[in-house]
mmCIF file of C-alpha atoms in Angstrom:
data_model
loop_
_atom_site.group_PDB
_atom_site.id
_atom_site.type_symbol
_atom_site.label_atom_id
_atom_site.label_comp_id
_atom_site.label_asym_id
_atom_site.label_seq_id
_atom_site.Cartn_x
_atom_site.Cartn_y
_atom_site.Cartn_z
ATOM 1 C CA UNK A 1 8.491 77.908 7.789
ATOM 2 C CA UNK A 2 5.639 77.727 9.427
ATOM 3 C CA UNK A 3 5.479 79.056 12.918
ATOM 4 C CA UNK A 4 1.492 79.439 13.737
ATOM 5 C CA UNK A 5 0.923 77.739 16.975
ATOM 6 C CA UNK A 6 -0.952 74.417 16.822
ATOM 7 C CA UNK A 7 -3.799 75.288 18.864
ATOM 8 C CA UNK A 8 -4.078 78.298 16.218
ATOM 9 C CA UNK A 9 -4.191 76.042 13.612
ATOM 10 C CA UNK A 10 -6.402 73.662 15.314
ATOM 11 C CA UNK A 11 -9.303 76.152 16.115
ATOM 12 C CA UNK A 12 -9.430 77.859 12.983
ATOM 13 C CA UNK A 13 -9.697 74.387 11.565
ATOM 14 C CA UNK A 14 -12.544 73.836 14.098
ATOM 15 C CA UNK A 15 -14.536 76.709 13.238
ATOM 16 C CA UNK A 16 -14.297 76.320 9.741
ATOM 17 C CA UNK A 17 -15.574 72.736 10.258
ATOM 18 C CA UNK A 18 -18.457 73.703 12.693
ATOM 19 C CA UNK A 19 -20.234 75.814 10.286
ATOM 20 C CA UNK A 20 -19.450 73.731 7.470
ATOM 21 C CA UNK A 21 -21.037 70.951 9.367
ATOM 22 C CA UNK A 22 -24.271 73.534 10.381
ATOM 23 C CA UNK A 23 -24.636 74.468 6.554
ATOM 24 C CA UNK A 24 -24.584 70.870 5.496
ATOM 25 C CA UNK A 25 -26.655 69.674 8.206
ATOM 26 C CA UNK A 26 -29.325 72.360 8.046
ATOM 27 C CA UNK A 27 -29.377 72.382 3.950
ATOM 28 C CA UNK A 28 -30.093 68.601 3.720
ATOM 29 C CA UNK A 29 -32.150 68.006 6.874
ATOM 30 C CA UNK A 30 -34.485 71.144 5.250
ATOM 31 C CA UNK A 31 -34.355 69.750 1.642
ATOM 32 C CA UNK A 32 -34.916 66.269 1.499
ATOM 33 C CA UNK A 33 -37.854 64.641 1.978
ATOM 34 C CA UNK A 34 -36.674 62.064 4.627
ATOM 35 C CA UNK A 35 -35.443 65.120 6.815
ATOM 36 C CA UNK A 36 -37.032 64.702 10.101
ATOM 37 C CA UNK A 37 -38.284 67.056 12.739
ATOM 38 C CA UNK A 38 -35.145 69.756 14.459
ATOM 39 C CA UNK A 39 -36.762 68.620 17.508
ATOM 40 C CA UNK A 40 -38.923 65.888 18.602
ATOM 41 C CA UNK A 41 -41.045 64.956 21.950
ATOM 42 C CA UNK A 42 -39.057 61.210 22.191
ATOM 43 C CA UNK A 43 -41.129 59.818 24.908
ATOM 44 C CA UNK A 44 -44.776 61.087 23.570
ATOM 45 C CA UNK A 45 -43.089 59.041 20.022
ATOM 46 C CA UNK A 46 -42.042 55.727 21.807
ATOM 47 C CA UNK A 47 -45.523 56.180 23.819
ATOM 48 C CA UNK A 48 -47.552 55.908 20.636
ATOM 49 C CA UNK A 49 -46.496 52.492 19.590
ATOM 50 C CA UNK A 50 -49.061 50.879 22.467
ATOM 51 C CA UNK A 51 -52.595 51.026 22.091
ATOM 52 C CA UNK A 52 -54.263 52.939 24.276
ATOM 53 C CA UNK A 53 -55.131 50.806 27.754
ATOM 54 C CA UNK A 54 -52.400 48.207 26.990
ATOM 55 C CA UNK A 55 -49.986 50.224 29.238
ATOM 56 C CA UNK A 56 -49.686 51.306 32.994
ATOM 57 C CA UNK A 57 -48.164 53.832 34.504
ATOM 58 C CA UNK A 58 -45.062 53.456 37.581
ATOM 59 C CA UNK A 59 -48.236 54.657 40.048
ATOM 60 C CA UNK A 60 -50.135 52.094 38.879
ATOM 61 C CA UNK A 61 -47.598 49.325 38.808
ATOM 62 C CA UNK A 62 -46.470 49.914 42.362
ATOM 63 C CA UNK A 63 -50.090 49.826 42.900
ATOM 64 C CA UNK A 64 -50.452 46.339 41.500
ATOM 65 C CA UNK A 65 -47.101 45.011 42.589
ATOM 66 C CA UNK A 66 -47.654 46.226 46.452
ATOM 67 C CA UNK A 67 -50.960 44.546 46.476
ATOM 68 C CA UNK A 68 -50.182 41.377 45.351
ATOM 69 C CA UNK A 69 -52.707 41.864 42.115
ATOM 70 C CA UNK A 70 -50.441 40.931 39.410
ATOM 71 C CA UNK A 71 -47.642 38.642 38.501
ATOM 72 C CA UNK A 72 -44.213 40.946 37.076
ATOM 73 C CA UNK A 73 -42.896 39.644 34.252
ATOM 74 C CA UNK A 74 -38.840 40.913 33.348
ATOM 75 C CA UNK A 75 -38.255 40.679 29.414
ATOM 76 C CA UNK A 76 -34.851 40.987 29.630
ATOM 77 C CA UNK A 77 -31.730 38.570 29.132
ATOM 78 C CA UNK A 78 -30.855 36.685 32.651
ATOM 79 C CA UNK A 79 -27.836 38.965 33.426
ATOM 80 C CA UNK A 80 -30.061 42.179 33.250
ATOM 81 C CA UNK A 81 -32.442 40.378 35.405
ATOM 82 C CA UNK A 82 -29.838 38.936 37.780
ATOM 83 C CA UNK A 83 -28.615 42.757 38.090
ATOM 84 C CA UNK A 84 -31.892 44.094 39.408
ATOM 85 C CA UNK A 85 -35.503 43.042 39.011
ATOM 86 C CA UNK A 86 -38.672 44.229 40.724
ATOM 87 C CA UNK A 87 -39.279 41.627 43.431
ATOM 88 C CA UNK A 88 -40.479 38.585 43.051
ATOM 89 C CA UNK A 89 -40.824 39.137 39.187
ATOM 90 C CA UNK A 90 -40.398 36.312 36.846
ATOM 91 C CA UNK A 91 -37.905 36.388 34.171
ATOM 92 C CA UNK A 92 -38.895 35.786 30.571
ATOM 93 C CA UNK A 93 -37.297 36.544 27.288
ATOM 94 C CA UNK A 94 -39.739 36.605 24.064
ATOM 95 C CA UNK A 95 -37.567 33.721 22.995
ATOM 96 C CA UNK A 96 -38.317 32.203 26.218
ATOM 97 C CA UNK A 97 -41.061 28.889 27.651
ATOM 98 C CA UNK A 98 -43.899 31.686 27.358
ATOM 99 C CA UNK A 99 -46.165 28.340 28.241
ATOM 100 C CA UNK A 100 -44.789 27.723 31.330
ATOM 101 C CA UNK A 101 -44.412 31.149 32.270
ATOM 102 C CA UNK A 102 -48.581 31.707 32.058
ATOM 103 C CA UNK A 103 -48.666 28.537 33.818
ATOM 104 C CA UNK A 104 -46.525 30.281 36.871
ATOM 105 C CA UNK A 105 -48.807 33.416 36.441
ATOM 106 C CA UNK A 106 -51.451 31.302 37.816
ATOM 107 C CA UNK A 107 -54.223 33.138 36.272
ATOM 108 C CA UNK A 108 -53.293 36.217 37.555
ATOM 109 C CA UNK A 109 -52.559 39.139 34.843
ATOM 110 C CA UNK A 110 -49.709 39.807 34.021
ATOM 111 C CA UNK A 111 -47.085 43.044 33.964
ATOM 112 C CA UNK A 112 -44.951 42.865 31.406
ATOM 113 C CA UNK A 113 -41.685 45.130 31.889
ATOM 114 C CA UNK A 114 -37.886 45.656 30.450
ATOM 115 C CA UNK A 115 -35.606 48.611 30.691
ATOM 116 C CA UNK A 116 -37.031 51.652 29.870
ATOM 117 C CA UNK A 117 -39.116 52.824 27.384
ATOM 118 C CA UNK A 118 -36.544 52.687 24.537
ATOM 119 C CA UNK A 119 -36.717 49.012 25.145
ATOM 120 C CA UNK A 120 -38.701 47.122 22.835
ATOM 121 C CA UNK A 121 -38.567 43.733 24.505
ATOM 122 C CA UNK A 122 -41.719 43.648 26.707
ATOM 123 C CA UNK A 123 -43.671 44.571 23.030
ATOM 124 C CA UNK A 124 -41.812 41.326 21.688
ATOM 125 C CA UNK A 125 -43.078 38.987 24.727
ATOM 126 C CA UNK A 126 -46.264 40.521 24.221
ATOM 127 C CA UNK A 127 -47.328 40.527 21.036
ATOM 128 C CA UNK A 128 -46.105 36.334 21.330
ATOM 129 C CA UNK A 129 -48.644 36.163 24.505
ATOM 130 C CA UNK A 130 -51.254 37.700 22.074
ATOM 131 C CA UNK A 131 -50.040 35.706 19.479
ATOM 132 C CA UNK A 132 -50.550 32.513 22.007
ATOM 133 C CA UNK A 133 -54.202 33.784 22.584
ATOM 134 C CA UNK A 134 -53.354 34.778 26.439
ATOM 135 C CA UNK A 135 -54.483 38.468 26.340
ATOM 136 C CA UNK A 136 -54.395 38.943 30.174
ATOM 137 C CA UNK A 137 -51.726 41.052 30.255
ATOM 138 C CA UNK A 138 -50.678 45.242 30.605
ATOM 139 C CA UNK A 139 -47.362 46.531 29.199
ATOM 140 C CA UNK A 140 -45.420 49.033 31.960
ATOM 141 C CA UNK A 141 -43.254 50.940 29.315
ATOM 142 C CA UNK A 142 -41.252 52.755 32.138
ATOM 143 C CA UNK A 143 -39.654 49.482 32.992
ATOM 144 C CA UNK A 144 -36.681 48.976 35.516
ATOM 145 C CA UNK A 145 -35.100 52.443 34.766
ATOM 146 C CA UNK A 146 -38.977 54.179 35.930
ATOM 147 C CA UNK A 147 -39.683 51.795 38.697
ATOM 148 C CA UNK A 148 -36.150 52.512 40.617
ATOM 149 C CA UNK A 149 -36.482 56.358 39.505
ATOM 150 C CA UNK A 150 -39.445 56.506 41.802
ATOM 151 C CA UNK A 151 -37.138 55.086 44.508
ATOM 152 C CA UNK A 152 -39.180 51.698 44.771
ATOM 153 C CA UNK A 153 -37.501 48.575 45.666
ATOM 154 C CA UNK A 154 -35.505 45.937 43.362
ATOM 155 C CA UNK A 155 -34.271 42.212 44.202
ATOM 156 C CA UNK A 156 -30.808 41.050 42.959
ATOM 157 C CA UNK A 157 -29.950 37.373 41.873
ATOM 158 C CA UNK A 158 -31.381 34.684 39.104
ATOM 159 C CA UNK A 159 -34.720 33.693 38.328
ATOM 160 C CA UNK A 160 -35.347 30.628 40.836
ATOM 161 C CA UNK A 161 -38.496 29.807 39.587
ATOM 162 C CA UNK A 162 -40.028 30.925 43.128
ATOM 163 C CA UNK A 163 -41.213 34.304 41.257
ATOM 164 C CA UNK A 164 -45.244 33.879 40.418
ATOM 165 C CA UNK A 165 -48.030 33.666 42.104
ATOM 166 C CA UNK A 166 -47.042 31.142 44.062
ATOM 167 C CA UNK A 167 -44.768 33.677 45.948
ATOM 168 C CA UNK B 1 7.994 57.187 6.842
ATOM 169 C CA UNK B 2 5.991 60.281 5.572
ATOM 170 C CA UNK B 3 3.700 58.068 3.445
ATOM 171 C CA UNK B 4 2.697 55.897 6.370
ATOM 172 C CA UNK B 5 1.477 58.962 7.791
ATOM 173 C CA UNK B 6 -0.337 60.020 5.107
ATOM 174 C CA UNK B 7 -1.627 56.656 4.365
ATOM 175 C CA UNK B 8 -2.547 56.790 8.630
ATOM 176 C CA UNK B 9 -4.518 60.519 7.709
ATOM 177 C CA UNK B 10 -6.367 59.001 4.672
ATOM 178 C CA UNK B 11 -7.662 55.816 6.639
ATOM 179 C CA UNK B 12 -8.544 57.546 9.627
ATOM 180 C CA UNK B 13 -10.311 60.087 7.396
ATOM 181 C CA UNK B 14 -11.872 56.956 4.735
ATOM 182 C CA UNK B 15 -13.339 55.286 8.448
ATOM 183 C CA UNK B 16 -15.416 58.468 9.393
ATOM 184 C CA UNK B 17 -16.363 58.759 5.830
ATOM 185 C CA UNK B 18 -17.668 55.491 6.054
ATOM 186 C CA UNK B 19 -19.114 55.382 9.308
ATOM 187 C CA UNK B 20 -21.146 58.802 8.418
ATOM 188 C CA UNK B 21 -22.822 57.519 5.028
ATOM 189 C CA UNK B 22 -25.193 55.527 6.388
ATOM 190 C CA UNK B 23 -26.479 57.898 9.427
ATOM 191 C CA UNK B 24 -26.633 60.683 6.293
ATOM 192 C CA UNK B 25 -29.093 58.745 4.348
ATOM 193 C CA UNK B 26 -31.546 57.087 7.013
ATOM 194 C CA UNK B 27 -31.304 60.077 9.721
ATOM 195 C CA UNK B 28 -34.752 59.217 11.196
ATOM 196 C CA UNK B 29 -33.076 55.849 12.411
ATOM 197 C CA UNK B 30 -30.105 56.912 13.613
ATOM 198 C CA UNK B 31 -31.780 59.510 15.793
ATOM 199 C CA UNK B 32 -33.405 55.992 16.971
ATOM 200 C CA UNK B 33 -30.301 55.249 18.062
ATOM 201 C CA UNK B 34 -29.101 58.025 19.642
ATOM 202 C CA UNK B 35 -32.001 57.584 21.557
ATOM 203 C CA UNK B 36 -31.856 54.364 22.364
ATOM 204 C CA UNK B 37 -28.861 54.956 24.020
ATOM 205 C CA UNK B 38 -30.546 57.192 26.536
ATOM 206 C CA UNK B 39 -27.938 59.651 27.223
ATOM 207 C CA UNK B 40 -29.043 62.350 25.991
ATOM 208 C CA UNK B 41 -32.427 64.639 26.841
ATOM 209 C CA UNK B 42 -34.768 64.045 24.135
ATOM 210 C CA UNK B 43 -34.820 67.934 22.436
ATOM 211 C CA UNK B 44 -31.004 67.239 21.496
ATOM 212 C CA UNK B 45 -32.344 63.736 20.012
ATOM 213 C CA UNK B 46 -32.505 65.123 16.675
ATOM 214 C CA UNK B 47 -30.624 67.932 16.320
ATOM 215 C CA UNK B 48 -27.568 65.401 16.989
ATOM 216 C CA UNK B 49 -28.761 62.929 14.611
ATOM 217 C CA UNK B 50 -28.952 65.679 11.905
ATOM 218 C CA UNK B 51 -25.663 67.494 12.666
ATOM 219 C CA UNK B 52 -23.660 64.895 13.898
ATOM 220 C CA UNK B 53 -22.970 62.498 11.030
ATOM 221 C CA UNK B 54 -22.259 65.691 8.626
ATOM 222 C CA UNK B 55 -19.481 66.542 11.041
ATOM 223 C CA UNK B 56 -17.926 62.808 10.616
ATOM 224 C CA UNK B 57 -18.215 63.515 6.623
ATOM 225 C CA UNK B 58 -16.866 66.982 6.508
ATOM 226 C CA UNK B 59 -13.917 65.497 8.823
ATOM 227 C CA UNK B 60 -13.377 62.526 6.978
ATOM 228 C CA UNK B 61 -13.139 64.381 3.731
ATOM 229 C CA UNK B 62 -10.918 67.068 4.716
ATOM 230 C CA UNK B 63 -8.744 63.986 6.846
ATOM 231 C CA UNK B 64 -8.805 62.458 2.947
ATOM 232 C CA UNK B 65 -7.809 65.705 1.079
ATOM 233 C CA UNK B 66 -5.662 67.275 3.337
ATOM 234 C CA UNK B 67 -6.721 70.182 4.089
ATOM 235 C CA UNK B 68 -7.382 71.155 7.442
ATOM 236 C CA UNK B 69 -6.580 67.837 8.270
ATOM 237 C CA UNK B 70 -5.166 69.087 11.766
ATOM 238 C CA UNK B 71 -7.667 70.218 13.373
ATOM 239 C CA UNK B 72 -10.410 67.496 11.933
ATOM 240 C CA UNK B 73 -7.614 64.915 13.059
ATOM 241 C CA UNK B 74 -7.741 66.343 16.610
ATOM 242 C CA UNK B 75 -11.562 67.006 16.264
ATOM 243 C CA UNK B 76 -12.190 63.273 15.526
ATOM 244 C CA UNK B 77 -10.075 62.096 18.502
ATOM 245 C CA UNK B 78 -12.432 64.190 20.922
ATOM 246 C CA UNK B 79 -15.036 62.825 19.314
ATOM 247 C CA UNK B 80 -13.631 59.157 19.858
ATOM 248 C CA UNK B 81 -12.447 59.888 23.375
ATOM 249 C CA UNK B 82 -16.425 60.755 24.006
ATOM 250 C CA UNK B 83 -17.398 57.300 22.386
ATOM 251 C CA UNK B 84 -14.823 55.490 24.240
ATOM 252 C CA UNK B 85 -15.631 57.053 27.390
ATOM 253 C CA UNK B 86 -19.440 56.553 27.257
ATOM 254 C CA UNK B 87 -19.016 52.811 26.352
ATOM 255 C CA UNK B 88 -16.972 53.025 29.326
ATOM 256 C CA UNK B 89 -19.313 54.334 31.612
ATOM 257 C CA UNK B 90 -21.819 52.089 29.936
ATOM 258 C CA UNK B 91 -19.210 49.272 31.144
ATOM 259 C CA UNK B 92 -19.166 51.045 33.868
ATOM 260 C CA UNK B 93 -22.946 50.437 34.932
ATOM 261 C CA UNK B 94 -22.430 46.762 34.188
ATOM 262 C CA UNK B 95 -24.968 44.712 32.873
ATOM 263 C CA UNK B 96 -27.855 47.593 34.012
ATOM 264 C CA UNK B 97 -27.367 49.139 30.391
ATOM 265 C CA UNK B 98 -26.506 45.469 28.737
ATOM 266 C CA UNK B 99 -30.188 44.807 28.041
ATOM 267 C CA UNK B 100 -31.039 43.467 25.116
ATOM 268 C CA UNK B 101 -32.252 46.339 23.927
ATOM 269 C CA UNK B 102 -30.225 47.104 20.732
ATOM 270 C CA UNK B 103 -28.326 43.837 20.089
ATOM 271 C CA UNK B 104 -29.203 40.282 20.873
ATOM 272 C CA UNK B 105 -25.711 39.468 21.739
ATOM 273 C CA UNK B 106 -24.553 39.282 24.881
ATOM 274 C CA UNK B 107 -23.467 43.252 25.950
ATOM 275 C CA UNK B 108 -20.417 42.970 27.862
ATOM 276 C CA UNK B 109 -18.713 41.173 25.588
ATOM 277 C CA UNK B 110 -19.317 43.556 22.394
ATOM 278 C CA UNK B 111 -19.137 46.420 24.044
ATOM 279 C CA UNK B 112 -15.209 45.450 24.985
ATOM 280 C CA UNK B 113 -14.791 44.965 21.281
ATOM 281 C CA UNK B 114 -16.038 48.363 20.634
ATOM 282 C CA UNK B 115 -13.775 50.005 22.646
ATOM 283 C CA UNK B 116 -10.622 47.920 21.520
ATOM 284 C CA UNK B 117 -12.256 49.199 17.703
ATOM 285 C CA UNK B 118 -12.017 52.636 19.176
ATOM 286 C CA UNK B 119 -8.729 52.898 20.453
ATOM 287 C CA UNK B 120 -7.019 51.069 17.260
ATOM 288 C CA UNK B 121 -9.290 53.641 15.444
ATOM 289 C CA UNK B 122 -7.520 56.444 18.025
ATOM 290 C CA UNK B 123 -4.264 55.013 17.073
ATOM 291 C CA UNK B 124 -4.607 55.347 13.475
ATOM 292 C CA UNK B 125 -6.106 58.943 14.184
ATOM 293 C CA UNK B 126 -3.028 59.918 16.056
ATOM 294 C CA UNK B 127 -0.444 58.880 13.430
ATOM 295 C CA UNK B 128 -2.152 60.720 11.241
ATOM 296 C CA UNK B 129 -1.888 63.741 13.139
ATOM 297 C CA UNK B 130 1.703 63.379 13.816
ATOM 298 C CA UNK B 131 2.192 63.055 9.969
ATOM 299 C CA UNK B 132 0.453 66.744 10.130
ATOM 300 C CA UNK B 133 2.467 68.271 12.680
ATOM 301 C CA UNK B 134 6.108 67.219 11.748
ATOM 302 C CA UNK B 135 4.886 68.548 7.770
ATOM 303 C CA UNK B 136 3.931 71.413 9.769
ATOM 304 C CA UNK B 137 7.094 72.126 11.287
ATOM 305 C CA UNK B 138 9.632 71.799 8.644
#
């Protein structure tokens, strides 16, 4: 008996679902108190969880990689790292021999990376190095994702133990 | 027959339900999430985390009551084949986008499951929708 066509059906359906869903959306989001912002600046908000001169920058990072300065220090699980890693970087999960790892950094400090700045894993590593009193560290939030954005190199393959300063 | 489609359109509907609640009630982390996942530019961060779990709800309800089951039916599938295809691409990437970052389990092997979840979810979604159309045409 009925002989609308489905795709009729279907977007009259749609529509009537698309500003239900605005009304609802908008309603709650503006009357509750746990509504959050329509619109938020994401990476100024993951930013703000470091204290101010316990990060570097992908400039700087190059800087300190290129020149030998620092020892890089991958916070990710060993597949990530086996994927790509910035050369010669060490791999070592927060879970991970963090004693053995300062003992590879040699004294140098260290640069303490994982994927991107939604990654939380190089804050886990090192608030455990603070934690372990070894403060001679910097956090690079951009990570792996920043570092082959700016079209600088990466190394493929496990952690071999070579990765230090005894590279 | 006709109840097992029903039964298909209430479950698939019941699921979204669900799966909505809890992004409804904690929005601020679920738009952690969506972020997390990085596909997205960050102004559509929030917007998505506000709007998107309301259009699960609405779905799921109507899925549950009924009405204008069809096109929340087909509405959810998009939305599935989006999920699907993201974990996909995610898959895709390899073990670049398995890092750690969201689950302590081993990424490759999860994200598999989720798709498998997806489709079966897909499968449910699509009997339901059958169980629409053949009401529709007698």
């Amino acid at each position: 008996m009925n002989k609308t066509p489905w795709i009729q059906i279907i977007l009259r359906d749609a529509m009537l679902i698309v500003a239900l869903t605005l009304v609802c959306g908008a309603l709650f989001n503006s009357l509750r108190p746990a509504g959050i912002p329509w619109t938020e600046d994401w990476s100024a908000r993951m930013m703000a969880r470091f204290e101010p001169g316990e990060t570097i920058d992908t400039a700087r990072a190059y800087q300190l990689w290129r020149d030998g300065s620092a020892v890089f220090v991958d916070a990710r699980d060993p597949e990530s790292f086996a994927y790509s890693h910035i050369p010669g970087a060490m791999n070592v999960e927060p879970d991970g021999d963090i004693d053995a790892a300062i003992e590879r950094a040699g004294g140098k400090p260290m640069v303490i990376y994982c994927q991107s700045l939604a990654c939380h894993l190089s804050d886990e590593l090192a608030a455990i190095m603070k934690f372990l009193g070894h403060e001679n560290y910097v956090i690079y939030p951009g990570g792996i994702v920043a570092w082959r954005e700016a079209g600088h190199p990466v190394e493929q393959g496990p952690d071999t133990g070579r990765g230090g300063a005894a590279q | 027959m006709r109840y097992v489609f029903i039964a298909a359109r209430v479950l698939f509907g019941l699921v979204f339900i669900w799966a909505s609640f809890d992004k409804i009630l904690n929005p601020d982390a679920f738009a952690q999430i969506v972020y997390n996942y990085q596909v997205l530019p960050d102004a559509l961060v929030n917007p998505v985390a506000i709007f998107l779990p309301w259009f699960e709800m609405i779905c799921g309800v109507l899925l549950v009551i009924g009405r204008f089951s069809l096109g929340a039916g087909v509405l959810l599938e998009l939305l599935l084949l989006v999920f699907v295809g993201l974990l996909a691409w995610n898959a895709a990437r390899g073990l670049d986008v398995a890092c750690g970052c969201f689950t302590t389990d081993a990424g490759e092997g999860n994200m598999a499951v989720d798709i498998v979840r997806d489709l079966v979810i897909m499968a449910v979604g699509a009997l339901g929708i059958a169980g629409d159309v053949l009401r529709n045409r007698h």
